[in-house]
Tab-separated table of C-alpha atoms and ligand atoms in Angstrom:
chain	number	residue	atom	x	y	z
A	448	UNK	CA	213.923	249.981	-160.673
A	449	UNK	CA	211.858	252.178	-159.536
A	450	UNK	CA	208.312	252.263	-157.938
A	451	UNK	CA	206.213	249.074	-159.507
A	452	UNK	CA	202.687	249.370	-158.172
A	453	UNK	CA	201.645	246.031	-159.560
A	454	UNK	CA	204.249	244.398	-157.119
A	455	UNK	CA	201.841	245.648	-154.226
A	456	UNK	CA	199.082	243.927	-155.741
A	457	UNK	CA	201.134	240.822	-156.185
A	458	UNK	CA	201.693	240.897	-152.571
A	459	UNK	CA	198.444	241.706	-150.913
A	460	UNK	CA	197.794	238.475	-153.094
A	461	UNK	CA	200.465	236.470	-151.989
A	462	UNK	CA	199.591	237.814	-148.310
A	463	UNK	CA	196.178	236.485	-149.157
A	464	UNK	CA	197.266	232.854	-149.766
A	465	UNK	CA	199.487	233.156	-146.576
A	466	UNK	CA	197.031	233.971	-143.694
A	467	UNK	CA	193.110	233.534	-145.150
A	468	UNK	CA	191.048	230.944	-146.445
A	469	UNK	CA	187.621	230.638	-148.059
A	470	UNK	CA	186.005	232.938	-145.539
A	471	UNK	CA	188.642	235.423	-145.841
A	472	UNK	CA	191.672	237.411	-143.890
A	473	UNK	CA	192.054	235.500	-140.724
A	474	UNK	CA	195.376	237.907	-139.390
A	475	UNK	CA	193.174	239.026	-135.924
A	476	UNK	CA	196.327	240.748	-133.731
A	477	UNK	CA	198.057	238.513	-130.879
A	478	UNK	CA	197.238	235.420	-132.633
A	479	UNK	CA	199.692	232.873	-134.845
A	480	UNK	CA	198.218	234.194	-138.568
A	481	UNK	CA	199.038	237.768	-137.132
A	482	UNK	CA	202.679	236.692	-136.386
A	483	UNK	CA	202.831	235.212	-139.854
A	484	UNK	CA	201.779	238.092	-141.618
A	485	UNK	CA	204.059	239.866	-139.684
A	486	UNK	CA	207.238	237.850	-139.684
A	487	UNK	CA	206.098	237.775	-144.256
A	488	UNK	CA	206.392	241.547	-143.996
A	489	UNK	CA	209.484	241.638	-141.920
A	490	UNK	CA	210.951	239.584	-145.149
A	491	UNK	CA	210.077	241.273	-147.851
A	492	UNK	CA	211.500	244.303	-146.389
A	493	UNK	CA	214.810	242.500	-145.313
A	494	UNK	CA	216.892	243.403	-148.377
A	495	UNK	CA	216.417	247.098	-147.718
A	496	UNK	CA	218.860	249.112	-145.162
A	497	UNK	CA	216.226	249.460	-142.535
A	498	UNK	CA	216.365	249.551	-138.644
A	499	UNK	CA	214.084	247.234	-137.648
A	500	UNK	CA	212.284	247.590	-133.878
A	501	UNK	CA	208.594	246.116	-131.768
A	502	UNK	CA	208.191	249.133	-129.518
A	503	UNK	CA	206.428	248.576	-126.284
A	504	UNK	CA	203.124	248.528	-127.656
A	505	UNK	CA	203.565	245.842	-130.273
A	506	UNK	CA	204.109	248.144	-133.493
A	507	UNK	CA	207.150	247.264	-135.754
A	508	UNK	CA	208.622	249.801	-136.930
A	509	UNK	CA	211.249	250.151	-140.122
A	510	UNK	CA	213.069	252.849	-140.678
A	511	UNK	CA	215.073	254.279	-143.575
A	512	UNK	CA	217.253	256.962	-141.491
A	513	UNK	CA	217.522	260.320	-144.033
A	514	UNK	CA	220.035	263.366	-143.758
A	515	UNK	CA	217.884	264.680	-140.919
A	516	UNK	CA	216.681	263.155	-137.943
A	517	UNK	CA	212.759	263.872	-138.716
A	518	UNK	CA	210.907	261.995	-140.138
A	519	UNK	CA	208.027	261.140	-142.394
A	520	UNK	CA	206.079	258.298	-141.420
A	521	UNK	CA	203.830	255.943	-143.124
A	522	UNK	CA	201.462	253.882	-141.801
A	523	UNK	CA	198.836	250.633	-141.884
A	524	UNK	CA	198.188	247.601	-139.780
A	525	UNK	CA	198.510	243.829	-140.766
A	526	UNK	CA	196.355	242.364	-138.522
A	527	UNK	CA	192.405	241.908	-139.577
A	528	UNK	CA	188.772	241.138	-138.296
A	529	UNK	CA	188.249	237.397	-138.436
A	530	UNK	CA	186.983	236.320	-141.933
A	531	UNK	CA	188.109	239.905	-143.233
A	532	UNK	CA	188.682	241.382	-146.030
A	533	UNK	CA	191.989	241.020	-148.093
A	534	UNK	CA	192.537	244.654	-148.617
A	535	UNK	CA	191.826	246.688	-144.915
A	536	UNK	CA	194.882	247.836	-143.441
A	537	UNK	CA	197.551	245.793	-145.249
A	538	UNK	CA	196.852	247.428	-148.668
A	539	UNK	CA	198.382	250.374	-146.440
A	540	UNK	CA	201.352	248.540	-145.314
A	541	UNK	CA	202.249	246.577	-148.384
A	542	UNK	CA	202.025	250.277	-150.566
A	543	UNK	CA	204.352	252.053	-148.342
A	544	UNK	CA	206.836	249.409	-148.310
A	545	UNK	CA	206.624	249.728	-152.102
A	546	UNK	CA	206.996	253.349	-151.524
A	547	UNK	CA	210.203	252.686	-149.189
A	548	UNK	CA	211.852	250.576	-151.119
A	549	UNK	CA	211.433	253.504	-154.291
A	550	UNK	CA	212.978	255.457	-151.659
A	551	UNK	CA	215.837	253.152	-150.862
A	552	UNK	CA	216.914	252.753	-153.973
A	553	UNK	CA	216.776	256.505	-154.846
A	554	UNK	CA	219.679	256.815	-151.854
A	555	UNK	CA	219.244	258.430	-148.518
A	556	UNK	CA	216.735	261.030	-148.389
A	557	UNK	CA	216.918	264.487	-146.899
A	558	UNK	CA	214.670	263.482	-143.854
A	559	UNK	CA	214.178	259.953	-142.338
A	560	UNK	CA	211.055	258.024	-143.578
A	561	UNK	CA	209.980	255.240	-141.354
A	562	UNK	CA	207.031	252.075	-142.205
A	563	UNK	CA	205.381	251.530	-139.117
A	564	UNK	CA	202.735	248.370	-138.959
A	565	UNK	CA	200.560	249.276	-135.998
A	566	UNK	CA	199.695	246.687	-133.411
A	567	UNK	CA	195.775	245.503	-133.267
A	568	UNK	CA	193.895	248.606	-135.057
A	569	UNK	CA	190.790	246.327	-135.237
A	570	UNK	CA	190.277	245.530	-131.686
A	571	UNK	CA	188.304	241.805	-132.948
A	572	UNK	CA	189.552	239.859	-130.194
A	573	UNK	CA	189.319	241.922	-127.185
A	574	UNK	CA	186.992	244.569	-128.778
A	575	UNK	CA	189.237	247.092	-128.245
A	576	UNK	CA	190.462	249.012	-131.155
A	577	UNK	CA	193.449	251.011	-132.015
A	578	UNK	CA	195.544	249.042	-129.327
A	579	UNK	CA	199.128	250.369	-130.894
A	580	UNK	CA	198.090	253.289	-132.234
A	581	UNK	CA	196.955	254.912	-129.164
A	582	UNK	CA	199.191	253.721	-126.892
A	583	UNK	CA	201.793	255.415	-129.474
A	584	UNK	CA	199.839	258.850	-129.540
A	585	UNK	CA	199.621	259.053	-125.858
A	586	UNK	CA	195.557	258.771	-125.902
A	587	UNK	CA	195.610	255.095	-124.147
A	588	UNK	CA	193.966	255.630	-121.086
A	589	UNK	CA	191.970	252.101	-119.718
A	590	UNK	CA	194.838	249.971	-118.663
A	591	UNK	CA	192.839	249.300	-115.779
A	592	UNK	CA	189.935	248.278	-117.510
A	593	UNK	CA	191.964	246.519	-120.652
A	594	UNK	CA	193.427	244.038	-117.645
A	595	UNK	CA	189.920	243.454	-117.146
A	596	UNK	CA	188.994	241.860	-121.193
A	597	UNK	CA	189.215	238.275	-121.994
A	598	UNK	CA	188.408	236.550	-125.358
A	599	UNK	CA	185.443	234.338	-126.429
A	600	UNK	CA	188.409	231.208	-125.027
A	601	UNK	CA	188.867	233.150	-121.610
A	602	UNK	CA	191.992	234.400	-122.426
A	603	UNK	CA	192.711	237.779	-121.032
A	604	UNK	CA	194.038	240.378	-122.801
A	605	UNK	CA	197.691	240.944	-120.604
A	606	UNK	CA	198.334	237.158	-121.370
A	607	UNK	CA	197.634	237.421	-125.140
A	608	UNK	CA	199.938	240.573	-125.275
A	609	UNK	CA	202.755	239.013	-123.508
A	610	UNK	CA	202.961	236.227	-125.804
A	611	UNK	CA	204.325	238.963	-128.050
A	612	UNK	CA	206.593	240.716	-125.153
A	613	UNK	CA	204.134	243.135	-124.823
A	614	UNK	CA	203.514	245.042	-120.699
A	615	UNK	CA	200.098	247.049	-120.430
A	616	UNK	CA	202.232	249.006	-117.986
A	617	UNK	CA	204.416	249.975	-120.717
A	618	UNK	CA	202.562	250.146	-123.752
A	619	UNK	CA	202.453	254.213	-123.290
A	620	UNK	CA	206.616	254.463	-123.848
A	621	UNK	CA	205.427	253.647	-126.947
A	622	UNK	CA	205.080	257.622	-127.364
A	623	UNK	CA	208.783	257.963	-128.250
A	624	UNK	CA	208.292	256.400	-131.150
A	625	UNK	CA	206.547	259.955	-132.820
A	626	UNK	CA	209.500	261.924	-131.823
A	627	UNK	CA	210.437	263.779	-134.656
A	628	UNK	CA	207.555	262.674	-136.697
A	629	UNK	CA	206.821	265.832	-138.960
A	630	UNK	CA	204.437	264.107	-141.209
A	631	UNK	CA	201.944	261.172	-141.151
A	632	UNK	CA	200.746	259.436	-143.994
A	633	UNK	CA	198.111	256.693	-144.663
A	634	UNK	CA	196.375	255.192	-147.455
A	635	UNK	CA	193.371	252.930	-146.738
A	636	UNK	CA	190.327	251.249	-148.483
A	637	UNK	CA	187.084	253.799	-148.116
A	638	UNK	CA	184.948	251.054	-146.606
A	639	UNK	CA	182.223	253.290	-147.710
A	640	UNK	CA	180.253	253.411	-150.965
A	641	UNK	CA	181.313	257.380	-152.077
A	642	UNK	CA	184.098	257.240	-154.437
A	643	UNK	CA	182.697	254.496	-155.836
A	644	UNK	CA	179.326	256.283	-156.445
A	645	UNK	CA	181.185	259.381	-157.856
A	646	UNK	CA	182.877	256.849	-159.950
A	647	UNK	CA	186.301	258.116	-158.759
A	648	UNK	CA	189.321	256.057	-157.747
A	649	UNK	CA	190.710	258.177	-154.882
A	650	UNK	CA	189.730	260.995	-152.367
A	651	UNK	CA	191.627	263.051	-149.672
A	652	UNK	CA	190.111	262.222	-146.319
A	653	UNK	CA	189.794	265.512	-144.415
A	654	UNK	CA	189.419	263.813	-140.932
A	655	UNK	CA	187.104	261.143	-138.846
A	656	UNK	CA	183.773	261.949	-137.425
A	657	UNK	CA	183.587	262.909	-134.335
A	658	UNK	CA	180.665	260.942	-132.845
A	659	UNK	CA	178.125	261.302	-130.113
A	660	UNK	CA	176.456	257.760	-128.538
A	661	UNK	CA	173.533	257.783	-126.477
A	662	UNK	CA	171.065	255.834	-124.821
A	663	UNK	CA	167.458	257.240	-124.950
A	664	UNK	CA	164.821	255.941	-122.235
A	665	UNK	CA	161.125	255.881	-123.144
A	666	UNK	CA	158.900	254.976	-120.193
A	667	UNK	CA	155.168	254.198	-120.903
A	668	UNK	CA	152.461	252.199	-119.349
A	669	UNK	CA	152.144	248.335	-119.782
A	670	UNK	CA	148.584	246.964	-120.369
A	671	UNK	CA	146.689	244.190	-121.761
A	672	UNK	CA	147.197	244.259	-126.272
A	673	UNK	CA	143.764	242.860	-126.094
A	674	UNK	CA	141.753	245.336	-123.760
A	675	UNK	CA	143.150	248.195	-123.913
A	676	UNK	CA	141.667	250.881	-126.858
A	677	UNK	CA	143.740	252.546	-129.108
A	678	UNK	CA	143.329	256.036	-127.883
A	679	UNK	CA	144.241	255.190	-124.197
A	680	UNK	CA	147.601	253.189	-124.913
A	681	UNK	CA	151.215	255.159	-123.386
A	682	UNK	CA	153.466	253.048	-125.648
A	683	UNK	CA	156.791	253.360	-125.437
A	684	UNK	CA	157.591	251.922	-128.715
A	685	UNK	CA	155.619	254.646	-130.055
A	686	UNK	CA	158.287	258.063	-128.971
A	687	UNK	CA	161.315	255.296	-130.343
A	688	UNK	CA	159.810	254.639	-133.722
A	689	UNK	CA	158.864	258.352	-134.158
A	690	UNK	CA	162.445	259.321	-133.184
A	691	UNK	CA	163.850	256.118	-135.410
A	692	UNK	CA	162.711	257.840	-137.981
A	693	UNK	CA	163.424	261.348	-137.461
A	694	UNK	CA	166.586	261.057	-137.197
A	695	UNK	CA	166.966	260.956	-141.073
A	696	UNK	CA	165.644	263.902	-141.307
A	697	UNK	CA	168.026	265.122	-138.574
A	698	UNK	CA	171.160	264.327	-140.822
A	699	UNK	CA	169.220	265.357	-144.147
A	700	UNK	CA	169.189	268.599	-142.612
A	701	UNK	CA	172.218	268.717	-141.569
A	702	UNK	CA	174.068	267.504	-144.686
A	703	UNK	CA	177.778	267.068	-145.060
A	704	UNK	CA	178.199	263.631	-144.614
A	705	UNK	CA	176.130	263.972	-141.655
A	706	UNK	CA	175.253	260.178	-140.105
A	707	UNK	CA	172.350	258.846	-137.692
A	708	UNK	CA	171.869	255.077	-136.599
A	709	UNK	CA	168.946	254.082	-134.093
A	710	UNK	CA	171.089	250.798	-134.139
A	711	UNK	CA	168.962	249.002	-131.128
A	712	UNK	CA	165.426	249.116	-129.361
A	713	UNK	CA	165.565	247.076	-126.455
A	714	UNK	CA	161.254	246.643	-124.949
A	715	UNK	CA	160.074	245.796	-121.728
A	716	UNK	CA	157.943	243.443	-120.849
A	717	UNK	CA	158.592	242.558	-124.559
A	718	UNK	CA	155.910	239.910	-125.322
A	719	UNK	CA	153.660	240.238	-127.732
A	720	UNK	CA	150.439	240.648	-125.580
A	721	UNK	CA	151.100	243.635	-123.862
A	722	UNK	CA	151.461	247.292	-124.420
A	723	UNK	CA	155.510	248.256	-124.659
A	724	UNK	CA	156.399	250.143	-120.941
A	725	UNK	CA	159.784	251.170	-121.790
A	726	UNK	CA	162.002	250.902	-124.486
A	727	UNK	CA	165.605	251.537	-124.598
A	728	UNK	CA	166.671	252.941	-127.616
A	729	UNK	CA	170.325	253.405	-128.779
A	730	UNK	CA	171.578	256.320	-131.173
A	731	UNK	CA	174.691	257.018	-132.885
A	732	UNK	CA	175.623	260.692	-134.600
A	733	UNK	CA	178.498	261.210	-136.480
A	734	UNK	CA	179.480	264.415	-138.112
A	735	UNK	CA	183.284	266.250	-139.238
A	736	UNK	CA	182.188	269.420	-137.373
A	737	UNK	CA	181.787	269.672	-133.695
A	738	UNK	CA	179.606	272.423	-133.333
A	739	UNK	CA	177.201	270.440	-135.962
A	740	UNK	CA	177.189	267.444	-134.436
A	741	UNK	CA	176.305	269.059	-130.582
A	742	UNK	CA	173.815	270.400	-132.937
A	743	UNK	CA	172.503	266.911	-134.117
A	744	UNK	CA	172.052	265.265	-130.424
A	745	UNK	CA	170.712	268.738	-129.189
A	746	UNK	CA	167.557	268.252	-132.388
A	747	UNK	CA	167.186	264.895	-131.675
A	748	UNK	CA	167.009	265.427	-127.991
A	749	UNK	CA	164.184	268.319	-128.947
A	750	UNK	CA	161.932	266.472	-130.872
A	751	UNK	CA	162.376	263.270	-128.411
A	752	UNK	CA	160.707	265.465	-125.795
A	753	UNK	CA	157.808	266.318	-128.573
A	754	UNK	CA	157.069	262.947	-129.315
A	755	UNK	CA	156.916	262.302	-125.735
A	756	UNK	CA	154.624	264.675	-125.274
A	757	UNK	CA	152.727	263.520	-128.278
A	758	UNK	CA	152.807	260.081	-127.004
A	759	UNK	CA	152.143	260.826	-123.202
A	760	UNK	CA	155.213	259.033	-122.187
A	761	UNK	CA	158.355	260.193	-120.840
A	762	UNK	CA	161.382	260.320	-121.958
A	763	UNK	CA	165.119	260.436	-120.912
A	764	UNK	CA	168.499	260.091	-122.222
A	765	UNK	CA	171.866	259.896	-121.228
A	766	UNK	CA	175.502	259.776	-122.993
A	767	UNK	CA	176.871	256.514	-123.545
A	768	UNK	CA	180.205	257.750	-125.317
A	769	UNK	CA	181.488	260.469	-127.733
A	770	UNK	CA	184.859	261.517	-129.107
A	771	UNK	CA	185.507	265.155	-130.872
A	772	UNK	CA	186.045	264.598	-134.796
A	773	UNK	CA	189.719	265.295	-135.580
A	774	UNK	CA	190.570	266.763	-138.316
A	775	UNK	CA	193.684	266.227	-140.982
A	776	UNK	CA	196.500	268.560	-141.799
A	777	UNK	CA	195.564	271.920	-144.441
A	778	UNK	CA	198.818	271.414	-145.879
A	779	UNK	CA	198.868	267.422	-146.322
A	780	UNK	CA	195.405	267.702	-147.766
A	781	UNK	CA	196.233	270.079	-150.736
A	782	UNK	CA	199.008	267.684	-151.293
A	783	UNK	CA	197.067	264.561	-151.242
A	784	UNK	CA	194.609	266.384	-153.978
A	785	UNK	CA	197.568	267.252	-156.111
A	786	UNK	CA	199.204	263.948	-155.824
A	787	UNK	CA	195.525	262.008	-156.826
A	788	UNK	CA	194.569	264.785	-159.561
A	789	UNK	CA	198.524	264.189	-160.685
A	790	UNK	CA	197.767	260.080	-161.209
A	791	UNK	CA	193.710	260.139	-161.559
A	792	UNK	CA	192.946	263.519	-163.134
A	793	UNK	CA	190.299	263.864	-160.583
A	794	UNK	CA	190.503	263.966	-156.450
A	795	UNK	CA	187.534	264.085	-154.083
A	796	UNK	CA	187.417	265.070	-150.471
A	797	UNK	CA	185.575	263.221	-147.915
A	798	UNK	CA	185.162	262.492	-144.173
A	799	UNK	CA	185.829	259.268	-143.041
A	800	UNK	CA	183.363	257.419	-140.779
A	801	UNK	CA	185.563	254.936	-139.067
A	802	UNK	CA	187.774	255.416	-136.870
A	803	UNK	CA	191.589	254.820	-137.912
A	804	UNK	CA	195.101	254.802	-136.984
A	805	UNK	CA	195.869	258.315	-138.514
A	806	UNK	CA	193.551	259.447	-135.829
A	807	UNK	CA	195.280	258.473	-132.833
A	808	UNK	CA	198.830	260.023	-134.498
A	809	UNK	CA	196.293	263.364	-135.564
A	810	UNK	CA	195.427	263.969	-131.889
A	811	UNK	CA	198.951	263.493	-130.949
A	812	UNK	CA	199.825	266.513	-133.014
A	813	UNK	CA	201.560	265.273	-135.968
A	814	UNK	CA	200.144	266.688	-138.971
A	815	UNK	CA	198.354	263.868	-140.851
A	816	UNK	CA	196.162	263.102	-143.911
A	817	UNK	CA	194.866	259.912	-145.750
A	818	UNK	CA	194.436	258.569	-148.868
A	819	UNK	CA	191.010	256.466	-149.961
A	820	UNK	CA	190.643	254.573	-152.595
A	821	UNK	CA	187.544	252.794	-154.084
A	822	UNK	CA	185.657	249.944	-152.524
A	823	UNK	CA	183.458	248.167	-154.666
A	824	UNK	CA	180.112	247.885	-153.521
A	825	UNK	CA	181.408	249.455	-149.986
A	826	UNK	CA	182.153	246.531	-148.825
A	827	UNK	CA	184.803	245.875	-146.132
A	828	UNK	CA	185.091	243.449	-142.859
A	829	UNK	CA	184.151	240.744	-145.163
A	830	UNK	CA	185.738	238.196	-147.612
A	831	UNK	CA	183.596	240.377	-150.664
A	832	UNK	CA	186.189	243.308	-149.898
A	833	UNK	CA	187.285	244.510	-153.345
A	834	UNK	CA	189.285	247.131	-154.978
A	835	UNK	CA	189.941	246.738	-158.892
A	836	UNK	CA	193.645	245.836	-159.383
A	837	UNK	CA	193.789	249.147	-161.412
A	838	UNK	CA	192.570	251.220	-158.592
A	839	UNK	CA	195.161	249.912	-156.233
A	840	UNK	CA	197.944	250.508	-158.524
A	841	UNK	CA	196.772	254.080	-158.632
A	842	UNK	CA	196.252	254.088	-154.997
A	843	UNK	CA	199.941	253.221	-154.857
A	844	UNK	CA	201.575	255.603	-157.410
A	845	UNK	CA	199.203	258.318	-155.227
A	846	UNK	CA	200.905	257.816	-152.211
A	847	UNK	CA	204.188	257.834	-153.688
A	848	UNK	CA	203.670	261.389	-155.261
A	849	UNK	CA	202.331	262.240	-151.658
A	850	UNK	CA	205.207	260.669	-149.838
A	851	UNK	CA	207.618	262.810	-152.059
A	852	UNK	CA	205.272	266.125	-151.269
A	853	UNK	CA	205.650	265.673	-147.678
A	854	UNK	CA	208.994	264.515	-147.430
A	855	UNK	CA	210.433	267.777	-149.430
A	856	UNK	CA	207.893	269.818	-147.192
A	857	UNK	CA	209.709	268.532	-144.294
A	858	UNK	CA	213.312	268.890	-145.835
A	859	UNK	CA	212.535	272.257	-146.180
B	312	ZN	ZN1	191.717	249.244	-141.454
């Protein structure tokens, strides 16, 4: 009895052998594998005494109901990108149910503590992520344009979804769900090459990036590669490749975790005998504090208008998308630490680049934090996704000590 962390790694192993093959995870949500994993999960939790419910959005929830009607929740998601890795977003699930069932078998708790596998976090068939996790925390917002998304097979996305009894007009009653839901907890792979680099098994994520995406326009002058001199040339390339490169120096500066990706220059006419007229660049910022990162677009929009200048081309930009960072709960935080220095001797906070789950809940208003722990080589969305087994058993014992802060927080 009691909690047996190398069970979970039995599992995501046996999970493994149930719904990849040689080029990995193939669980992508609203498909058969997905159902699989599910319907495996739903299983290995049957012995327990939990209420088991699909809310509107496609989540299951399981829930061990305490003395008190709040509750502590943790969280994950089964379903994967195609030819994933074996670890991302089950390693999540698969610990908390070994968490639960500690809990089970303790007797019932002071406050209700409830599994909940969220419903298409990775967005790989419809590219849109966080499907369950947002309709949950209220934030879903483009049913209109989510009617609109088919897959690669022309399948749109309100057919796919009602294969598993799932309405888009629905989805947002979904919201009941975090009634009463004093604490969220999640545990996930970095995906990032940090901890491993510190040479630490587990860190405290403080919150996810806010991030600001734009599109910058250069506009030059087309003309012959062959007749035209040097020193006459307006070359659009030119302001993007300046700019591609400044931007390191942007998030240098800026430091923190700070993040800048000129991820793609689109030029016009684009052939190799001519001059480049314009050239549409795309950028990416990511930083934990808002003020820093209006600070980051705001530089790189200032020296954009410099190398414009310098380049006697224009330049303009416009935003393509951007979401605040949001940031994880004081309290949960300083528990995470003590519950990784309690199993690991040492704990690490970081920001987390992705996107996740806990984000959606966070902006909802439930006080949240998450767990990392190592990824070797910073891999992840690939068969190569690795944790060492030892690692995940720590990762495990982590969020139990976590799960037991929070839930006597809550109690009171
Ligand atoms: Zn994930």
């Amino acid at each position: 009895m009691g909690l047996k962390p190398s069970r979970v790694v039995a599992h995501t192993g046996e999970l493994r052998a149930l719904t990849g093959d040689d080029d990995g995870a193939q669980r992508v949500a609203w498909t058969e594998t997905w159902a699989r994993a599910r319907g495996w999960l739903a299983e290995l939790l049957a012995d327990l005494p939990l209420e088991v419910e699909r809310d509107q959005a496609g989540n299951d929830w399981y829930t061990l109901r305490g003395e008190s009607e709040r509750a502590v929740l943790l969280g994950g998601h089964m379903d994967s990108v195609p030819n994933g890795g074996w670890l991302d977003g089950c390693l999540n699930v698969l610990a908390a149910a070994e968490v639960l069932r500690r809990i089970a078998e303790d007797g019932t708790p002071p406050v209700t503590v409830r599994l909940v596998d969220w419903a298409d976090e990775e967005g790989a068939r419809f590219g849109r992520s966080l499907f369950g996790s947002s309709a949950a925390g209220g934030s879903m917002a483009d049913q209109d344009e989510l009617r609109r998304l088919t897959d690669r097979d022309g399948v749109s996305l309100p057919d796919a979804i009602d294969a598993f009894d799932v309405d888009l007009d629905r989805a947002l009653d979904a919201r009941s769900q975090l009634d009463g839901a004093a604490a969220y907890l999640e545990l996930h792979i970095e995906q990032g090459p940090v901890l491993e680099s510190l040479d630490l098994p587990l860190g405290v994520v403080l919150g996810t990036f806010g991030v600001e995406r734009s599109r910058f326009t250069w506009t030059g002058q087309a003309a012959h590669a062959g007749s035209t001199p040097m020193d006459q040339r307006r070359d659009a390339l030119a302001g993007a490749a300046k700019l591609a490169l400044a931007i390191r120096d942007i998030a240098r500066e800026t430091g923190d975790g700070a993040v800048c990706t000129s991820g793609n220059v689109t030029c016009r006419p684009g052939i190799v005998t001519s001059v480049v007229e314009t050239a549409e660049q795309l950028l990416d910022q990511r930083h934990l504090d808002a003020g820093r990162l209006a600070a980051m677009l705001g530089r790189a929009q200032e020296l954009a208008r410099g190398f414009a200048k310098e380049e006697r081309i224009e330049v303009e930009w416009e935003r393509l998308w951007s979401i605040e960072p949001i940031l994880f709960d004081e309290t949960l935080i300083d528990f995470a630490d003590e519950a990784i220095t309690e199993v690991a001797g040492t704990s690490h906070r970081l920001p987390s680049g992705p996107l996740h789950d806990a984000a959606e809940v966070a902006r909802a208003g439930v006080p949240t934090v998450m767990l990392f722990v190592q990824s070797l080589r910073g891999l992840s969305h690939t068969k190569l996704e690795d944790t060492k087994p030892e690692h995940l058993e720590l990762s495990v014992a982590a969020l139990d000590r976590l799960t037991t802060k929070a839930i006597a927080n809550v109690a009171g």
